[in-house]
Amino acid sequence: MFRRVAFCGAALFASIHLLTSAPAYVPSSQLPPLPAREFRGAWIATVGNIDWPSKSGLSTEQQKSELLAILNRAGQLRLNALIFQVRTSCDALYASKLEPWSEYLTGKMGQAPEPFYDPLAFAVEEAHKRGIELHAWFNPFRARYHSAKSPVTTAHISKTKPRLAHTYGKYLWLDPGERDAQEHSLAVILDVVKRYDVDGVHIDDYFYPYKEKDSAGRLLDFPDDASWKRSGMAGKMSRDDWRRENINSFIQRLNTAIHAAKPHVKFGISPFGIWRPGHPEKIKGLDAYDALYADARKWLQNGWLDYCAPQLYWAIEPEAQSYPVLLKWWTEQNLKSRHLWPGNNSARVGSPWKPEEIANQIALTRKQAGASGNIHWNVSSLMSDAKGLAATLAAQTYTQPALVPASPWLDKIAPPRPAVTLQYDAAKDRFEMFWQSTEVEPVGRWLVQTCTGGRWESFVAAAGSKSGNIVKSGGRFPELVSLIAVDRAGNISPAAVLEQRAQ
């Protein structure tokens, strides 16, 4: 299904390789095969220097080098999206006037990289050069990570608005029941949406925090007495329902605000993989609805997001948290036909999983109606191939490029057919392919397809590119060359196809 090698109707060109001069190309009515559609993503976690940078305090050039290595590996594996954590705990891995620089860059909160660069701007630019989407990942309410070491600066929200941030166990946490806390996080996220050319906004499973315990081992309740009292909802709804409604309201408002600012930017959430135990039957585990006050089923059913990436971090076989059983359940909740791209625990390969576990999970996703991609936790699991996962994915799973599935609820108008020409370069014995859009709307990327010896191959080119090289394969030039424009919502144009003229 995802191996995009098809056969073109070009038998009359069987002897083309015998030509001694460059062939001529003319417009053709033949069509290429439809491109594969699959979201292939990976998380880049910056909190605690999990994935990037490998440690705080690296030089600008070292940080850039590590990030380029991640992007290059993503390109080699034919991934088409990366989810880059830019706000770990009310900090910023980009130039922000609203929050201080993250300590995970320089080792000191509030200190910018030196020589200066903007990691998010750099990541967006380099990802787009490779035809890869870059989604900005935010933690909306965590204010201080448990292993943070740098002193908190005076610009941090715990200093500027201390009533919004509470100590909870080993963490500092914004109170979702405080309207000002929600407004602050919304402002931070929208600032990024407006200033950076990101393809998506992503939040993970941290809403209200996972339960912490005191020194005696007793569960701690979240310290929101003041906001609960001020809400005036006591006697009208339970405190648990009020907390859930705080998160529901935030999700709904964020979804609306993102699309009002930039309609093509996708909003995605990766909730804990189990909504509630017993849903579906026999499933056991954490109750995210009760513990995190996260009603992810409601968000999906109401279409308050563009993609849902439930963290299905379990193996295929165990009945209590079966990957295919949970995947099917999530697809059944997708009443608005949004994207469902489950997260996979690729970090478990080698301890104790084999690479085939992840490959088989992706195969099951492809077979499940209503699911159209996967996200790997985490990108570090793909960087070193000591455990064989990257090689397995490259050789068996991601053998050809794929486009991110279209989001027709954001935009369903296909771009027009692009203009394309070929010019022969005799000195290099190759064709230069030139193209351009025929409308003002920005192109998201280009899909170049060539048919040589009856076999189609696909290549994704960056949005800003306007040319490429067409070279011989097996001693011959392609019989057919096709170009498709892909807009920011994933809609594709009619193909502009050129074929060799019979001589």
Coordinates of N, CA and C in Angstrom, one line a residue, residues 162-372:
P162 N 2.8 35.3 40.9 CA 2.9 34.2 41.8 C 1.6 33.5 42.1
R163 N 0.5 34.2 42.1 CA -0.8 33.6 42.5 C -1.2 32.5 41.5
L164 N -0.7 32.6 40.3 CA -1.1 31.6 39.3 C -0.3 30.3 39.3
A165 N 0.8 30.3 40.0 CA 1.7 29.1 40.0 C 1.8 28.5 41.4
H166 N 1.5 27.2 41.5 CA 1.4 26.6 42.9 C 2.5 25.4 42.9
T167 N 3.0 25.2 44.1 CA 3.9 24.1 44.3 C 3.0 22.9 44.4
Y168 N 3.3 21.8 43.6 CA 2.6 20.6 43.7 C 3.6 19.5 43.7
G169 N 3.9 18.8 44.8 CA 4.9 17.8 44.9 C 6.2 18.4 44.5
K170 N 6.9 17.8 43.5 CA 8.2 18.3 43.0 C 8.1 19.4 42.0
Y171 N 6.9 19.8 41.6 CA 6.7 20.7 40.5 C 6.2 22.0 40.9
L172 N 6.2 23.0 40.0 CA 5.4 24.2 40.0 C 4.4 24.0 38.9
W173 N 3.2 24.4 39.2 CA 2.1 24.2 38.2 C 1.2 25.4 38.1
L174 N 0.9 25.8 36.9 CA -0.2 26.8 36.7 C -1.5 26.2 37.1
D175 N -2.4 27.0 37.7 CA -3.7 26.6 38.0 C -4.7 26.8 36.9
P176 N -5.1 25.7 36.2 CA -6.0 25.9 35.1 C -7.3 26.5 35.5
G177 N -7.7 26.6 36.8 CA -8.9 27.2 37.2 C -8.8 28.7 37.3
E178 N -7.6 29.3 37.1 CA -7.3 30.7 37.1 C -7.4 31.2 35.6
R179 N -8.4 32.0 35.3 CA -8.6 32.5 34.0 C -7.3 33.2 33.5
D180 N -6.6 33.9 34.3 CA -5.3 34.5 33.9 C -4.3 33.5 33.5
A181 N -4.3 32.4 34.1 CA -3.3 31.3 33.7 C -3.6 30.8 32.3
Q182 N -4.8 30.6 32.1 CA -5.2 30.2 30.7 C -4.9 31.3 29.7
E183 N -5.2 32.5 30.0 CA -4.9 33.6 29.1 C -3.4 33.7 28.8
H184 N -2.6 33.5 29.8 CA -1.2 33.6 29.6 C -0.7 32.5 28.7
S185 N -1.1 31.3 28.9 CA -0.7 30.2 28.0 C -1.2 30.4 26.6
L186 N -2.4 30.8 26.5 CA -3.0 31.1 25.1 C -2.1 32.2 24.4
A187 N -1.8 33.2 25.2 CA -1.0 34.3 24.6 C 0.4 33.8 24.1
V188 N 1.0 32.9 24.9 CA 2.3 32.4 24.6 C 2.2 31.6 23.3
I189 N 1.2 30.7 23.2 CA 1.1 29.8 22.0 C 0.7 30.6 20.8
L190 N -0.2 31.6 20.9 CA -0.6 32.4 19.7 C 0.6 33.3 19.3
D191 N 1.4 33.7 20.2 CA 2.6 34.5 19.8 C 3.5 33.7 18.9
V192 N 3.7 32.4 19.1 CA 4.5 31.5 18.3 C 3.7 31.3 16.9
V193 N 2.4 31.1 17.0 CA 1.7 30.8 15.7 C 1.8 32.0 14.8
K194 N 1.7 33.2 15.4 CA 1.8 34.4 14.5 C 3.2 34.8 14.0
R195 N 4.2 34.5 14.8 CA 5.6 34.9 14.4 C 6.4 33.9 13.7
Y196 N 6.0 32.6 13.8 CA 6.8 31.5 13.2 C 6.0 30.7 12.2
D197 N 6.6 30.2 11.2 CA 5.9 29.5 10.1 C 5.8 28.0 10.5
V198 N 5.2 27.8 11.7 CA 5.0 26.4 12.1 C 3.8 25.8 11.4
D199 N 3.9 24.5 11.3 CA 2.8 23.7 10.6 C 1.7 23.2 11.6
G200 N 2.1 23.2 12.8 CA 1.1 22.7 13.8 C 1.5 23.2 15.2
V201 N 0.5 23.2 16.1 CA 0.6 23.4 17.5 C 0.3 22.1 18.2
H202 N 1.1 21.7 19.1 CA 0.9 20.3 19.8 C 1.0 20.5 21.3
I203 N 0.1 19.9 22.0 CA 0.2 19.7 23.4 C 0.1 18.3 23.8
D204 N 0.7 17.9 24.9 CA 0.7 16.4 25.2 C -0.2 16.1 26.3
D205 N 0.1 15.2 27.2 CA -0.8 14.6 28.1 C -0.9 15.3 29.5
Y206 N -0.1 16.4 29.6 CA -0.1 17.1 30.9 C -1.1 18.2 30.9
F207 N -2.1 18.1 31.7 CA -3.2 19.1 31.9 C -3.1 19.5 33.3
Y208 N -4.0 19.0 34.2 CA -3.7 18.9 35.6 C -2.6 17.9 35.7
P209 N -1.7 18.0 36.7 CA -0.6 17.1 36.8 C -0.9 15.7 37.2
Y210 N -0.1 14.7 36.8 CA -0.2 13.4 37.4 C 0.0 13.5 38.9
K211 N -0.7 12.6 39.6 CA -0.8 12.7 41.0 C 0.6 12.5 41.7
E212 N 0.8 13.4 42.6 CA 2.0 13.4 43.4 C 1.7 12.9 44.8
K213 N 2.7 12.4 45.6 CA 2.4 11.9 46.9 C 3.3 12.7 47.9
D214 N 2.8 12.8 49.2 CA 3.6 13.4 50.2 C 4.7 12.4 50.8
S215 N 5.4 12.9 51.8 CA 6.5 12.0 52.3 C 6.0 10.8 53.0
A216 N 4.7 10.8 53.3 CA 4.1 9.6 53.9 C 3.4 8.7 52.9
G217 N 3.5 9.1 51.6 CA 2.9 8.2 50.6 C 1.5 8.5 50.3
R218 N 0.9 9.6 50.8 CA -0.5 9.9 50.6 C -0.6 10.8 49.4
L219 N -1.7 10.6 48.6 CA -1.9 11.4 47.4 C -2.2 12.8 47.8
L220 N -1.6 13.7 47.0 CA -1.8 15.1 47.2 C -2.9 15.6 46.3
D221 N -3.7 16.4 46.8 CA -4.7 17.1 46.0 C -4.1 18.3 45.4
F222 N -4.6 18.7 44.2 CA -4.1 19.9 43.6 C -4.5 21.1 44.4
P223 N -3.6 22.1 44.7 CA -3.9 23.2 45.6 C -4.7 24.3 44.9
D224 N -5.9 24.1 44.6 CA -6.7 25.1 43.9 C -7.9 25.6 44.7
D225 N -7.8 25.6 46.0 CA -8.9 26.0 46.8 C -9.4 27.4 46.5
A226 N -8.5 28.3 46.3 CA -8.8 29.7 46.1 C -9.6 29.9 44.8
S227 N -9.1 29.3 43.7 CA -9.8 29.5 42.4 C -11.1 28.7 42.4
W228 N -11.2 27.6 43.1 CA -12.5 26.9 43.2 C -13.5 27.7 43.9
K229 N -13.1 28.3 45.0 CA -14.0 29.2 45.8 C -14.5 30.4 45.0
R230 N -13.5 31.0 44.3 CA -13.9 32.2 43.5 C -14.8 31.9 42.3
S231 N -14.7 30.6 41.8 CA -15.5 30.3 40.6 C -17.0 30.3 40.9
G232 N -17.4 30.1 42.1 CA -18.8 30.1 42.4 C -19.6 28.9 41.9
M233 N -18.8 27.9 41.6 CA -19.5 26.7 41.0 C -19.8 25.6 42.1
A234 N -19.3 25.8 43.3 CA -19.7 24.8 44.4 C -21.2 24.8 44.5
G235 N -21.7 23.5 44.5 CA -23.2 23.3 44.6 C -23.8 23.2 43.2
K236 N -23.1 23.7 42.2 CA -23.6 23.6 40.8 C -23.0 22.4 40.0
M237 N -21.8 22.1 40.4 CA -21.1 20.9 39.8 C -20.0 20.5 40.7
S238 N -19.6 19.3 40.6 CA -18.5 18.8 41.4 C -17.2 19.4 41.1
R239 N -16.3 19.4 42.1 CA -15.0 20.0 41.8 C -14.2 19.3 40.7
D240 N -14.4 18.0 40.6 CA -13.8 17.2 39.5 C -14.3 17.7 38.2
D241 N -15.6 17.8 38.1 CA -16.2 18.3 36.8 C -15.8 19.7 36.5
W242 N -15.7 20.5 37.5 CA -15.2 21.9 37.3 C -13.8 21.9 36.7
R243 N -12.9 21.1 37.3 CA -11.6 21.0 36.7 C -11.6 20.5 35.3
R244 N -12.4 19.5 35.0 CA -12.5 19.0 33.6 C -13.0 20.1 32.7
E245 N -13.9 20.9 33.2 CA -14.5 22.0 32.3 C -13.4 23.1 32.1
N246 N -12.5 23.3 33.1 CA -11.4 24.2 32.9 C -10.6 23.8 31.7
I247 N -10.3 22.5 31.6 CA -9.4 22.0 30.5 C -10.2 22.0 29.2
N248 N -11.5 21.6 29.3 CA -12.3 21.6 28.1 C -12.4 23.0 27.5
S249 N -12.6 24.0 28.3 CA -12.7 25.4 27.9 C -11.4 25.9 27.2
F250 N -10.3 25.5 27.8 CA -9.0 25.9 27.3 C -8.7 25.3 25.9
I251 N -9.0 24.0 25.8 CA -8.9 23.3 24.5 C -9.7 23.9 23.4
Q252 N -11.0 24.2 23.7 CA -11.9 24.8 22.7 C -11.4 26.2 22.3
R253 N -11.0 27.0 23.3 CA -10.6 28.3 23.0 C -9.3 28.3 22.2
L254 N -8.4 27.4 22.5 CA -7.1 27.3 21.8 C -7.3 26.9 20.4
N255 N -8.1 25.9 20.2 CA -8.4 25.5 18.8 C -9.0 26.6 17.9
T256 N -9.9 27.4 18.5 CA -10.5 28.5 17.8 C -9.5 29.6 17.5
A257 N -8.7 29.9 18.5 CA -7.7 31.0 18.3 C -6.6 30.7 17.3
I258 N -6.2 29.4 17.3 CA -5.1 29.0 16.3 C -5.6 29.2 14.9
H259 N -6.8 28.7 14.6 CA -7.4 28.8 13.3 C -7.8 30.2 12.9
A260 N -8.1 31.0 13.9 CA -8.4 32.4 13.5 C -7.1 33.2 13.1
A261 N -6.0 32.8 13.8 CA -4.7 33.4 13.4 C -4.2 32.9 12.1
K262 N -4.1 31.6 12.0 CA -3.6 31.0 10.7 C -4.4 29.7 10.5
P263 N -5.4 29.8 9.5 CA -6.3 28.7 9.3 C -5.6 27.3 8.9
H264 N -4.4 27.4 8.4 CA -3.8 26.1 7.9 C -3.0 25.4 9.0
V265 N -2.8 26.1 10.2 CA -2.0 25.5 11.2 C -2.8 24.4 12.0
K266 N -2.3 23.2 12.0 CA -3.0 22.1 12.7 C -2.8 22.2 14.2
F267 N -3.9 21.8 14.9 CA -3.8 21.7 16.3 C -3.9 20.3 16.7
G268 N -2.9 19.8 17.4 CA -2.9 18.4 17.8 C -2.7 18.2 19.3
I269 N -3.3 17.1 19.8 CA -3.1 16.7 21.2 C -2.7 15.3 21.3
S270 N -1.8 14.9 22.2 CA -1.4 13.5 22.4 C -1.8 13.1 23.8
P271 N -3.0 12.8 24.1 CA -3.5 12.4 25.4 C -2.9 11.1 25.9
F272 N -3.0 10.8 27.2 CA -2.7 9.5 27.7 C -3.6 8.5 26.9
G273 N -3.0 7.3 26.6 CA -3.6 6.4 25.7 C -4.9 5.7 26.1
I274 N -5.2 5.7 27.4 CA -6.4 5.2 28.0 C -7.3 6.3 28.5
W275 N -8.5 6.4 27.9 CA -9.4 7.5 28.3 C -9.9 7.1 29.7
R276 N -10.5 5.9 29.9 CA -10.9 5.4 31.2 C -10.8 3.9 31.2
P277 N -10.4 3.3 32.3 CA -10.4 1.8 32.3 C -11.7 1.3 32.0
G278 N -11.7 0.2 31.2 CA -13.0 -0.4 30.8 C -13.5 0.1 29.5
H279 N -12.8 1.0 28.9 CA -13.2 1.6 27.6 C -12.0 1.4 26.6
P280 N -12.0 0.4 25.8 CA -13.1 -0.6 25.7 C -12.9 -1.7 26.8
E281 N -13.8 -2.6 26.7 CA -13.9 -3.7 27.8 C -12.5 -4.4 27.9
K282 N -12.2 -4.7 29.2 CA -11.0 -5.4 29.6 C -9.7 -4.5 29.7
I283 N -9.8 -3.3 29.2 CA -8.7 -2.4 29.3 C -8.5 -1.9 30.8
K284 N -7.3 -1.9 31.2 CA -6.9 -1.5 32.6 C -5.8 -0.5 32.5
G285 N -5.7 0.4 33.6 CA -4.7 1.3 33.6 C -5.1 2.6 34.2
L286 N -4.3 3.7 34.1 CA -4.6 5.0 34.7 C -5.9 5.5 34.1
D287 N -6.7 6.2 34.9 CA -7.9 6.8 34.5 C -7.6 8.3 34.3
A288 N -7.3 8.7 33.0 CA -6.9 10.0 32.7 C -8.1 11.0 32.9
Y289 N -9.3 10.5 32.7 CA -10.5 11.4 32.9 C -10.5 11.8 34.4
D290 N -10.2 10.9 35.3 CA -10.2 11.3 36.8 C -8.9 11.9 37.3
A291 N -7.8 11.3 36.8 CA -6.5 11.7 37.4 C -6.0 13.0 36.8
L292 N -6.2 13.2 35.5 CA -5.6 14.4 34.9 C -6.7 15.4 34.5
Y293 N -8.0 15.0 34.8 CA -9.2 15.8 34.4 C -9.2 16.1 32.9
A294 N -8.8 15.1 32.1 CA -8.6 15.2 30.7 C -9.7 14.4 30.0
D295 N -10.7 15.0 29.4 CA -11.8 14.3 28.7 C -11.4 14.3 27.2
A296 N -10.4 13.5 26.9 CA -9.9 13.5 25.5 C -11.0 13.0 24.5
R297 N -11.8 12.1 25.0 CA -12.8 11.6 24.1 C -13.8 12.7 23.7
K298 N -14.1 13.6 24.6 CA -15.0 14.7 24.3 C -14.3 15.6 23.3
W299 N -13.0 15.9 23.4 CA -12.4 16.8 22.4 C -12.4 16.2 21.0
L300 N -12.2 14.9 21.0 CA -12.2 14.2 19.7 C -13.6 14.2 19.1
Q301 N -14.5 13.8 19.9 CA -15.9 13.7 19.4 C -16.5 15.0 18.9
N302 N -16.0 16.1 19.6 CA -16.5 17.4 19.2 C -15.7 18.1 18.1
G303 N -14.6 17.5 17.7 CA -13.7 18.0 16.7 C -13.0 19.3 17.1
W304 N -12.6 19.4 18.4 CA -11.9 20.5 18.9 C -10.4 20.5 18.6
L305 N -10.0 19.6 17.8 CA -8.6 19.5 17.4 C -8.6 19.0 15.9
D306 N -7.4 19.0 15.4 CA -7.2 18.6 14.0 C -6.6 17.2 14.0
Y307 N -5.8 16.8 15.0 CA -5.3 15.5 15.1 C -5.2 15.1 16.5
C308 N -5.5 13.8 16.8 CA -5.4 13.2 18.1 C -4.4 12.1 18.0
A309 N -3.4 12.2 18.9 CA -2.3 11.2 18.9 C -2.2 10.5 20.3
P310 N -3.2 9.7 20.6 CA -3.2 9.0 21.9 C -1.9 8.2 22.0
Q311 N -1.3 8.3 23.2 CA -0.1 7.6 23.5 C -0.3 6.2 23.8
L312 N -0.3 5.4 22.7 CA -0.5 3.9 22.8 C 0.8 3.2 23.0
Y313 N 1.4 3.4 24.2 CA 2.7 3.0 24.5 C 2.9 1.5 24.9
W314 N 1.9 0.7 24.6 CA 1.9 -0.7 25.0 C 2.1 -1.6 23.8
A315 N 2.4 -2.8 24.1 CA 2.6 -3.8 23.0 C 1.3 -4.3 22.4
I316 N 1.4 -5.1 21.3 CA 0.2 -5.6 20.6 C -0.5 -6.6 21.4
E317 N 0.2 -7.5 22.1 CA -0.5 -8.7 22.7 C -1.2 -8.5 24.0
P318 N -0.6 -7.8 25.0 CA -1.2 -7.8 26.4 C -2.6 -7.3 26.3
E319 N -3.5 -8.1 26.9 CA -5.0 -7.8 26.8 C -5.3 -6.5 27.5
A320 N -4.6 -6.2 28.7 CA -5.0 -5.1 29.5 C -4.7 -3.7 28.8
Q321 N -3.8 -3.7 27.9 CA -3.5 -2.4 27.2 C -3.1 -2.8 25.8
S322 N -3.9 -3.5 25.1 CA -3.6 -4.0 23.7 C -3.6 -2.8 22.7
Y323 N -2.5 -2.7 22.0 CA -2.4 -1.6 21.0 C -3.5 -1.6 20.0
P324 N -3.8 -2.7 19.3 CA -4.9 -2.7 18.3 C -6.2 -2.5 18.9
V325 N -6.5 -3.0 20.1 CA -7.8 -2.8 20.7 C -8.0 -1.3 21.1
L326 N -7.0 -0.7 21.7 CA -7.1 0.7 22.0 C -7.2 1.6 20.7
L327 N -6.4 1.2 19.7 CA -6.5 2.0 18.5 C -7.9 2.0 17.9
K328 N -8.5 0.8 17.8 CA -9.8 0.7 17.3 C -10.8 1.5 18.1
W329 N -10.7 1.5 19.4 CA -11.6 2.3 20.3 C -11.5 3.8 20.0
W330 N -10.3 4.3 19.8 CA -10.1 5.7 19.6 C -10.7 6.0 18.2
T331 N -10.5 5.2 17.2 CA -11.1 5.5 15.9 C -12.6 5.6 16.0
E332 N -13.2 4.8 16.9 CA -14.7 4.8 17.0 C -15.2 6.1 17.7
Q333 N -14.3 6.8 18.4 CA -14.7 8.1 19.0 C -14.6 9.3 18.1
N334 N -14.0 9.0 16.9 CA -13.7 10.1 16.0 C -14.9 10.5 15.1
L335 N -15.9 11.1 15.8 CA -17.1 11.3 15.1 C -17.0 12.4 14.1
K336 N -16.0 13.3 14.2 CA -15.9 14.4 13.2 C -14.8 14.1 12.1
S337 N -14.3 12.9 12.1 CA -13.4 12.5 11.1 C -12.1 13.3 11.1
R338 N -11.6 13.6 12.3 CA -10.3 14.3 12.4 C -9.2 13.2 12.2
H339 N -7.9 13.7 12.1 CA -6.8 12.8 12.0 C -6.6 12.0 13.3
L340 N -6.3 10.7 13.2 CA -5.9 9.9 14.3 C -4.5 9.3 14.0
W341 N -3.5 9.8 14.7 CA -2.1 9.4 14.5 C -1.6 9.0 15.9
P342 N -1.7 7.7 16.2 CA -1.3 7.2 17.6 C 0.2 7.4 17.8
G343 N 0.6 7.6 19.0 CA 2.0 7.6 19.4 C 2.5 6.2 19.7
N344 N 3.7 5.9 19.4 CA 4.3 4.6 19.6 C 5.5 4.7 20.4
N345 N 5.7 3.7 21.3 CA 6.8 3.8 22.3 C 8.1 3.1 21.7
S346 N 8.6 3.8 20.7 CA 9.8 3.3 20.0 C 11.0 3.2 20.9
A347 N 11.0 4.0 22.0 CA 12.1 4.0 22.9 C 12.2 2.7 23.7
R348 N 11.2 1.8 23.6 CA 11.3 0.5 24.3 C 12.0 -0.5 23.4
V349 N 12.3 -0.2 22.2 CA 13.0 -1.2 21.4 C 14.4 -1.5 22.0
G350 N 14.6 -2.7 22.2 CA 15.9 -3.1 22.9 C 15.7 -3.3 24.4
S351 N 14.6 -2.8 24.9 CA 14.4 -3.0 26.4 C 12.9 -3.0 26.7
P352 N 12.2 -4.1 26.4 CA 12.7 -5.4 25.8 C 12.2 -5.6 24.4
W353 N 11.6 -4.7 23.8 CA 11.0 -4.9 22.5 C 12.0 -5.1 21.4
K354 N 11.5 -5.8 20.3 CA 12.3 -5.9 19.1 C 11.8 -4.9 18.1
P355 N 12.6 -4.5 17.1 CA 12.1 -3.5 16.1 C 10.8 -3.9 15.5
E356 N 10.6 -5.2 15.3 CA 9.4 -5.7 14.6 C 8.1 -5.3 15.4
E357 N 8.2 -5.1 16.7 CA 7.0 -4.6 17.4 C 6.5 -3.3 16.9
I358 N 7.4 -2.4 16.7 CA 7.0 -1.1 16.2 C 6.6 -1.2 14.7
A359 N 7.3 -1.9 13.9 CA 6.9 -2.1 12.5 C 5.5 -2.8 12.4
N360 N 5.3 -3.7 13.3 CA 4.0 -4.4 13.3 C 2.9 -3.4 13.7
Q361 N 3.2 -2.6 14.7 CA 2.2 -1.6 15.2 C 1.8 -0.6 14.0
I362 N 2.8 -0.2 13.3 CA 2.5 0.7 12.1 C 1.7 -0.1 11.1
A363 N 2.0 -1.3 10.9 CA 1.2 -2.1 9.9 C -0.2 -2.2 10.4
L364 N -0.5 -2.4 11.7 CA -1.8 -2.4 12.2 C -2.5 -1.1 12.0
T365 N -1.8 0.0 12.2 CA -2.4 1.3 12.0 C -2.8 1.5 10.6
R366 N -2.0 1.0 9.7 CA -2.4 1.2 8.3 C -3.6 0.3 7.9
K367 N -3.8 -0.7 8.6 CA -5.0 -1.6 8.3 C -6.3 -1.0 9.0
Q368 N -6.1 -0.2 10.0 CA -7.3 0.3 10.8 C -7.9 1.5 10.1
A369 N -9.1 1.3 9.7 CA -9.9 2.4 9.1 C -10.0 3.6 10.1
G370 N -9.7 4.8 9.6 CA -9.8 5.9 10.5 C -8.5 6.4 11.1
A371 N -7.5 5.6 10.9 CA -6.1 6.0 11.4 C -5.2 6.2 10.2
S372 N -4.3 7.2 10.2 CA -3.6 7.5 9.0 C -2.1 7.9 9.3

